[in-house]
Coordinates of C-alpha atoms in Angstrom, one line a residue:
L1 CA -0.4 -0.2 0.1
M2 CA 2.1 3.3 -1.3
H3 CA 1.2 6.7 -1.3
S4 CA 2.5 9.8 -3.3
V5 CA 1.6 13.3 -2.4
T6 CA 2.6 16.6 -4.1
G7 CA 2.9 19.8 -2.7
S8 CA 3.5 22.7 -4.5
S9 CA 3.7 26.7 -4.3
G10 CA 4.5 29.7 -6.8
D11 CA 2.3 28.8 -9.3
P12 CA -1.4 29.6 -9.8
N13 CA -1.2 26.6 -12.3
I14 CA -0.6 24.0 -10.4
S15 CA -2.7 22.3 -7.7
E16 CA -1.3 23.7 -4.2
F17 CA -1.9 19.8 -3.3
A18 CA -2.6 16.8 -5.1
G19 CA -2.1 12.9 -4.0
V20 CA -3.1 9.3 -5.1
V21 CA -2.9 6.1 -2.4
L22 CA -1.6 2.8 -4.7
F23 CA -2.8 -0.6 -3.6
D24 CA -0.6 -3.3 -5.6
G25 CA 0.2 -0.7 -8.0
T26 CA -3.1 -0.1 -9.2
E27 CA -4.5 3.5 -8.5
A28 CA -7.0 3.2 -5.7
V29 CA -8.1 7.4 -4.7
Y30 CA -7.2 10.3 -6.0
C31 CA -7.8 14.0 -5.2
D32 CA -6.6 17.3 -5.6
S33 CA -7.4 20.9 -4.3
R34 CA -8.6 22.0 -7.5
N35 CA -11.8 20.0 -8.2
K36 CA -12.1 19.9 -4.6
K37 CA -13.0 15.9 -5.0
L38 CA -12.7 12.8 -3.8
E39 CA -12.4 10.2 -6.4
P40 CA -12.6 6.4 -5.5
R41 CA -10.8 4.8 -8.6
Q42 CA -11.9 1.3 -7.9
D43 CA -15.2 -0.6 -7.7
W44 CA -14.1 -2.0 -4.1
M45 CA -12.9 1.2 -3.2
K46 CA -16.2 2.3 -3.4
K47 CA -17.5 -0.5 -1.4
I48 CA -15.1 0.3 1.1
F49 CA -16.2 4.0 1.7
S50 CA -20.0 3.3 0.9
N51 CA -19.2 0.4 4.2
D52 CA -17.4 2.5 6.4
T53 CA -18.1 6.3 6.3
Q54 CA -15.8 7.3 9.1
H55 CA -12.9 5.8 5.8
L56 CA -14.7 8.5 4.0
A57 CA -14.7 10.6 6.1
L58 CA -10.7 10.4 7.3
Y59 CA -9.6 10.6 3.4
T60 CA -11.9 14.0 3.4
Q61 CA -10.5 15.3 6.0
Q62 CA -6.7 14.7 5.1
C63 CA -6.8 15.8 1.9
F64 CA -8.7 18.7 1.8
E65 CA -7.9 20.4 5.3
D66 CA -4.7 18.6 7.4
Q67 CA -2.1 17.3 4.4
P68 CA -2.9 21.0 2.6
K69 CA -2.0 22.7 5.9
I70 CA 0.5 20.5 6.6
F71 CA 2.1 20.6 2.9
R72 CA 2.4 24.6 3.4
F73 CA 4.3 24.4 6.1
L74 CA 7.0 21.9 5.2
I75 CA 6.8 24.0 2.2
S76 CA 7.1 27.2 4.1
T77 CA 10.2 25.9 6.1
V78 CA 12.7 24.2 3.8
K79 CA 12.2 27.0 1.4
Q80 CA 13.5 29.5 4.7
L81 CA 16.0 26.7 5.5
L82 CA 17.4 27.2 2.0
H83 CA 16.8 31.0 1.5
Q84 CA 14.5 30.7 -1.1
I85 CA 11.5 32.6 -1.3
E86 CA 11.1 33.4 -4.4
G87 CA 9.9 31.0 -7.1
V88 CA 7.8 28.1 -7.9
H89 CA 8.9 24.7 -5.4
I90 CA 7.5 21.4 -5.2
L91 CA 7.8 19.7 -2.5
Q92 CA 6.8 15.5 -2.9
R93 CA 6.2 12.5 -0.4
T94 CA 6.0 9.0 -1.2
G95 CA 6.1 5.9 1.1
G96 CA 3.7 3.3 2.4
C97 CA 4.5 -0.1 3.3
E98 CA 4.8 -3.9 1.5
W99 CA 3.3 -6.9 3.7
N100 CA 5.2 -10.7 3.1
E101 CA 1.9 -13.1 3.5
N102 CA 4.4 -15.8 4.4
T103 CA 6.2 -14.2 7.1
D104 CA 3.2 -10.9 8.2
E105 CA 6.6 -8.8 8.0
V106 CA 5.5 -5.3 7.3
V107 CA 8.3 -3.2 6.0
G108 CA 7.5 0.5 5.2
M109 CA 9.5 3.3 3.6
V110 CA 9.0 7.1 3.2
Q111 CA 10.7 9.6 1.6
Y112 CA 10.6 13.7 0.3
G113 CA 11.9 15.0 -2.8
Y114 CA 11.9 18.6 -3.3
N115 CA 11.9 20.5 -6.7
G116 CA 11.5 16.9 -8.2
E117 CA 15.3 15.9 -6.8
G118 CA 15.6 13.0 -4.2
F119 CA 15.6 14.8 -1.2
L120 CA 15.5 12.9 2.3
E121 CA 14.9 9.5 3.4
L122 CA 13.7 8.0 6.5
D123 CA 15.4 5.4 8.3
L124 CA 13.0 3.5 10.2
K125 CA 15.1 1.8 12.6
T126 CA 17.2 4.9 13.5
L127 CA 14.3 7.3 13.1
T128 CA 16.8 9.5 11.5
W129 CA 16.6 11.2 8.2
I130 CA 18.9 10.5 5.6
P131 CA 20.2 13.3 3.5
L132 CA 19.8 12.6 -0.5
K133 CA 21.9 16.0 -1.6
P134 CA 24.0 18.4 0.8
E135 CA 21.2 20.7 0.9
A136 CA 18.8 18.6 2.7
A137 CA 21.8 18.3 5.6
I138 CA 20.1 21.2 7.1
I139 CA 16.7 20.0 6.9
K140 CA 18.0 16.9 8.5
K141 CA 18.8 18.9 11.4
E142 CA 15.8 19.9 11.9
W143 CA 13.7 17.4 11.7
D144 CA 15.7 14.9 13.6
T145 CA 14.5 17.0 16.4
D146 CA 11.3 16.2 16.2
T147 CA 10.9 12.6 18.1
I148 CA 6.9 13.2 18.6
V149 CA 6.6 13.1 14.8
L150 CA 9.1 10.2 14.2
K151 CA 7.3 8.1 16.8
D152 CA 4.4 9.0 14.8
I153 CA 5.3 8.4 11.4
E154 CA 7.2 4.7 12.6
S155 CA 3.6 3.9 14.0
L156 CA 1.4 4.7 10.6
L157 CA 4.0 2.8 8.6
T158 CA 4.7 -0.1 10.5
K159 CA 1.0 -0.5 12.9
V160 CA -1.5 1.4 10.7
C161 CA -0.6 0.7 7.1
R162 CA -0.5 -3.1 8.1
E163 CA -4.6 -2.9 9.0
W164 CA -5.5 -0.9 6.0
L165 CA -3.1 -3.0 3.7
K166 CA -4.9 -6.2 4.7
R167 CA -8.4 -4.6 4.6
Y168 CA -8.1 -3.4 1.1
W169 CA -6.6 -7.0 0.7
S170 CA -9.9 -8.2 1.4
Y171 CA -12.4 -5.6 -1.0
G172 CA -9.8 -6.2 -3.8
S173 CA -7.9 -9.6 -3.9
S174 CA -10.2 -11.1 -6.7
F175 CA -9.8 -7.8 -8.9
L176 CA -6.1 -8.1 -8.4
Q177 CA -5.4 -11.4 -8.5
R178 CA -7.1 -11.9 -12.1
T179 CA -4.6 -12.8 -15.0
V180 CA -5.3 -11.0 -18.6
L181 CA -3.3 -12.4 -21.3
P182 CA -1.8 -10.1 -23.6
S183 CA -1.1 -10.0 -27.5
V184 CA 2.4 -9.5 -28.8
S185 CA 3.9 -8.1 -31.7
L186 CA 6.7 -7.8 -33.6
L187 CA 7.9 -4.2 -34.9
Q188 CA 11.1 -2.8 -36.7
K189 CA 11.4 1.0 -37.7
T190 CA 13.2 0.4 -41.0
P191 CA 15.4 -2.5 -42.1
S192 CA 18.7 -1.1 -40.2
S193 CA 16.3 -0.9 -36.8
P194 CA 15.9 -3.4 -34.1
V195 CA 13.1 -5.4 -34.5
S196 CA 11.3 -5.1 -30.7
C197 CA 9.0 -7.9 -29.6
H198 CA 6.0 -5.9 -27.9
T199 CA 3.8 -7.2 -25.6
T200 CA 0.7 -5.5 -24.4
G201 CA -2.6 -5.3 -22.2
F202 CA -1.2 -8.0 -20.0
Y203 CA -2.1 -8.0 -15.5
P204 CA -0.3 -8.3 -13.5
D205 CA 2.8 -6.4 -13.8
R206 CA 4.7 -9.6 -12.7
V207 CA 6.6 -10.9 -16.0
M208 CA 9.2 -12.1 -17.9
M209 CA 10.3 -11.5 -21.5
F210 CA 13.6 -12.6 -23.8
W211 CA 15.1 -13.6 -27.0
R212 CA 16.3 -17.0 -27.6
K213 CA 18.6 -18.7 -30.2
D214 CA 18.2 -22.2 -30.5
G215 CA 16.2 -22.7 -27.7
E216 CA 18.6 -20.9 -25.4
E217 CA 18.1 -17.2 -23.3
I218 CA 20.4 -14.2 -24.9
H219 CA 21.7 -11.2 -23.9
E220 CA 24.1 -10.1 -27.0
G221 CA 22.6 -7.6 -28.6
V222 CA 19.1 -7.9 -26.5
D223 CA 17.9 -3.9 -25.0
H224 CA 15.5 -4.7 -22.3
R225 CA 12.8 -1.8 -21.2
E226 CA 11.0 -0.9 -18.4
I227 CA 7.4 -2.4 -18.1
L228 CA 5.1 0.3 -18.5
P229 CA 1.3 1.0 -17.3
N230 CA -1.3 1.3 -19.8
N231 CA -4.4 3.5 -19.3
D232 CA -7.0 0.6 -19.2
E233 CA -4.6 -0.6 -15.9
T234 CA -3.2 -3.2 -18.0
F235 CA 0.8 -3.2 -18.6
Q236 CA 3.4 -3.6 -21.9
I237 CA 7.2 -4.8 -22.2
T238 CA 9.5 -4.4 -25.0
V239 CA 12.4 -6.1 -26.2
N240 CA 14.9 -5.4 -29.2
L241 CA 16.7 -7.2 -30.8
N242 CA 19.9 -6.1 -32.8
V243 CA 19.1 -7.9 -36.2
S244 CA 22.0 -6.7 -38.2
S245 CA 24.8 -9.2 -37.8
V246 CA 21.9 -12.0 -38.1
R247 CA 22.1 -13.5 -41.8
P248 CA 18.7 -14.2 -43.4
E249 CA 18.8 -17.7 -43.1
D250 CA 19.3 -17.6 -39.5
W251 CA 16.0 -15.8 -38.2
K252 CA 14.2 -18.8 -38.2
R253 CA 16.9 -19.7 -34.9
Y254 CA 15.4 -16.9 -33.3
D255 CA 12.5 -16.4 -30.9
C256 CA 10.7 -13.7 -28.8
V257 CA 9.1 -15.7 -25.1
F258 CA 6.9 -14.1 -22.9
H259 CA 5.8 -15.9 -19.4
L260 CA 3.1 -14.0 -17.2
S261 CA 3.2 -15.2 -13.5
G262 CA 0.5 -17.6 -12.6
V263 CA 0.2 -18.8 -16.1
E264 CA 1.6 -22.0 -16.8
D265 CA 2.4 -22.0 -20.7
N266 CA 4.7 -19.3 -22.2
I267 CA 3.6 -17.2 -25.5
V268 CA 6.5 -18.0 -27.6
T269 CA 6.5 -15.8 -31.1
K270 CA 9.4 -16.6 -34.3
L271 CA 11.6 -14.4 -35.3
D272 CA 9.8 -14.0 -38.8
K273 CA 9.8 -10.8 -41.5
T274 CA 6.1 -12.1 -42.9
A275 CA 5.0 -11.1 -39.7
I276 CA 7.0 -7.8 -38.8
R277 CA 5.2 -5.0 -38.5
T278 CA 6.6 -1.8 -39.9
N279 CA 5.5 1.0 -42.0
W280 CA 8.7 1.1 -43.9
D281 CA 8.6 -0.4 -47.3
E282 CA 9.8 0.6 -51.1
N283 CA 6.4 2.2 -51.8
N284 CA 6.4 4.1 -48.7
R285 CA 10.4 5.3 -49.5
T286 CA 8.6 6.8 -52.9
S287 CA 5.6 7.7 -51.2
E288 CA 7.4 10.0 -48.4
R289 CA 9.6 11.7 -50.8
N290 CA 6.4 12.4 -52.9
T291 CA 4.7 13.9 -50.0
F292 CA 8.0 16.1 -49.2
N293 CA 8.2 17.4 -52.9
S294 CA 4.4 18.3 -52.7
F295 CA 4.7 20.0 -49.3
Y296 CA 7.0 22.2 -50.2
L297 CA 5.4 22.9 -54.0
I298 CA 2.2 23.8 -51.4
L299 CA 4.0 25.4 -49.1
I300 CA 5.4 27.9 -52.1
Y301 CA 2.5 28.4 -53.8
S302 CA 0.8 29.1 -50.8
R303 CA 3.1 31.8 -49.7
V304 CA 2.5 33.3 -53.6
R305 CA -0.9 33.6 -53.0
S306 CA -1.0 35.3 -50.1
S307 CA 1.3 37.6 -51.3
I308 CA -1.2 38.1 -53.7
D309 CA -4.2 38.4 -51.6
P310 CA -3.3 38.6 -47.9
S311 CA -7.2 37.5 -47.1
S312 CA -5.8 33.4 -48.1
A313 CA -3.1 32.8 -46.2
T314 CA -2.9 29.8 -44.4
V315 CA -3.7 30.3 -40.6
L316 CA -1.4 28.1 -37.8
N317 CA -3.3 27.7 -34.8
T318 CA -1.2 27.0 -31.4
A319 CA -2.4 23.8 -29.6
P320 CA -2.8 24.5 -25.8
L321 CA -0.1 23.7 -23.7
T322 CA -0.9 20.2 -22.1
S323 CA 0.5 20.0 -18.6
V324 CA 0.5 16.5 -17.4
I325 CA 1.1 16.2 -13.5
C326 CA 0.9 12.8 -11.6
C327 CA 1.0 12.9 -7.5
S328 CA 0.3 10.7 -5.0
W329 CA 0.1 10.3 -1.4
L330 CA -1.2 8.4 0.9
W331 CA -3.3 10.9 3.8
M332 CA -2.5 10.4 7.3
M333 CA 1.2 9.2 6.7
S334 CA 3.8 11.8 6.5
V335 CA 5.4 10.1 3.9
R336 CA 7.2 9.7 0.8
L337 CA 5.4 11.7 -2.6
P338 CA 6.7 12.1 -6.0
L339 CA 5.9 14.0 -8.6
A340 CA 5.9 13.2 -12.4
Q341 CA 5.2 16.3 -14.3
K342 CA 5.5 16.5 -18.1
H343 CA 4.8 18.9 -20.4
F344 CA 3.8 18.6 -24.5
R345 CA 3.7 21.9 -26.9
G346 CA 2.5 21.1 -29.8
R347 CA 1.7 23.1 -33.7
D348 CA -0.7 22.0 -35.5
P349 CA -1.5 23.8 -39.1
S350 CA -4.9 23.7 -39.8
G351 CA -6.7 25.4 -42.9
D352 CA -7.0 24.3 -46.3
P353 CA -2.9 25.2 -47.6
K354 CA -4.3 25.1 -51.5
H355 CA -6.4 27.7 -52.9
P356 CA -7.7 26.4 -56.5
E357 CA -9.6 29.5 -56.8
A358 CA -6.8 31.6 -57.2
H359 CA -5.9 29.7 -60.2
T360 CA -9.2 30.1 -61.8
E361 CA -9.3 33.9 -61.5
R362 CA -5.7 34.8 -62.6
K363 CA -7.3 32.8 -66.0
N364 CA -10.6 34.6 -66.0
N365 CA -8.4 38.1 -65.6
R366 CA -6.1 37.1 -68.7
A367 CA -8.9 35.9 -70.2
K368 CA -10.9 39.5 -70.2
K369 CA -7.0 40.9 -70.9

């Protein structure tokens, strides 16, 4: 059971506070100070709130009252100690616990990030903060003296978190123990690019995937990419194979193996040129060159037309800035919180760059003359 929370100051375009609770890697609850709405993201979490209104009230209070106040205070303290009064600043906290069903052992953790970098981590054995950056040392000295808060954090991570984790498991285990099989594809950008064994749509994320030659796993020329989440709570993974030195007659000796935890049979995909999905062939090369040339002809014609009649000039629309801020948390616990923030900018030309009416107009004018 993990939480991740983010507090910010100095930028009105960013939520002052936002958080998410993750159970076994699945988003269970989300809230932020902007929409003022607590959102259970799973049906089993909705049942918990429905059956226990006090638990719902606790989340509501922590999300919209207690935690925002705590983060405003913490950000203010850190800024003052680091002499950073001006500017935009982000404080992140992530934390929670893991439970071993076999041993009944619970391991807790909490870490803070500041302005996108690791900042402080709590050592639960000594109940002291470990600075992850030199400038965090001054914060460590300040926070290490607050033994009451440190004891509270220890209790939250080792006792309260254990109780919540077991309770959530009783509600959500059937959903979290489901198995979803993936689809596997072979992809290649260009004839000289590596061949990607791309597997998507699987659950859970406990998988192994590798390339084999003659039935034996290989490592040379293989590039393993990390497991990534899809937007439907499944996952995807890619493993690339460099085929530049593989002779055509040897391709049949290679295959990609995918193993999903809890499933007996592996999914084996033979390295076969006819099975590779790509948008690169001789026809596409010719088409790409023609499109490239046509674009510049259209661009030149559009500019000429614009000089004749400014009203026909092509209009460029600028797509609005899209900010994606991934925030998270586990309310009562003053634990760690990472903020992931990405910005995407795009310019999308709109309007028809071709103006056939211009040619007709000039032709008619010449005929009149």
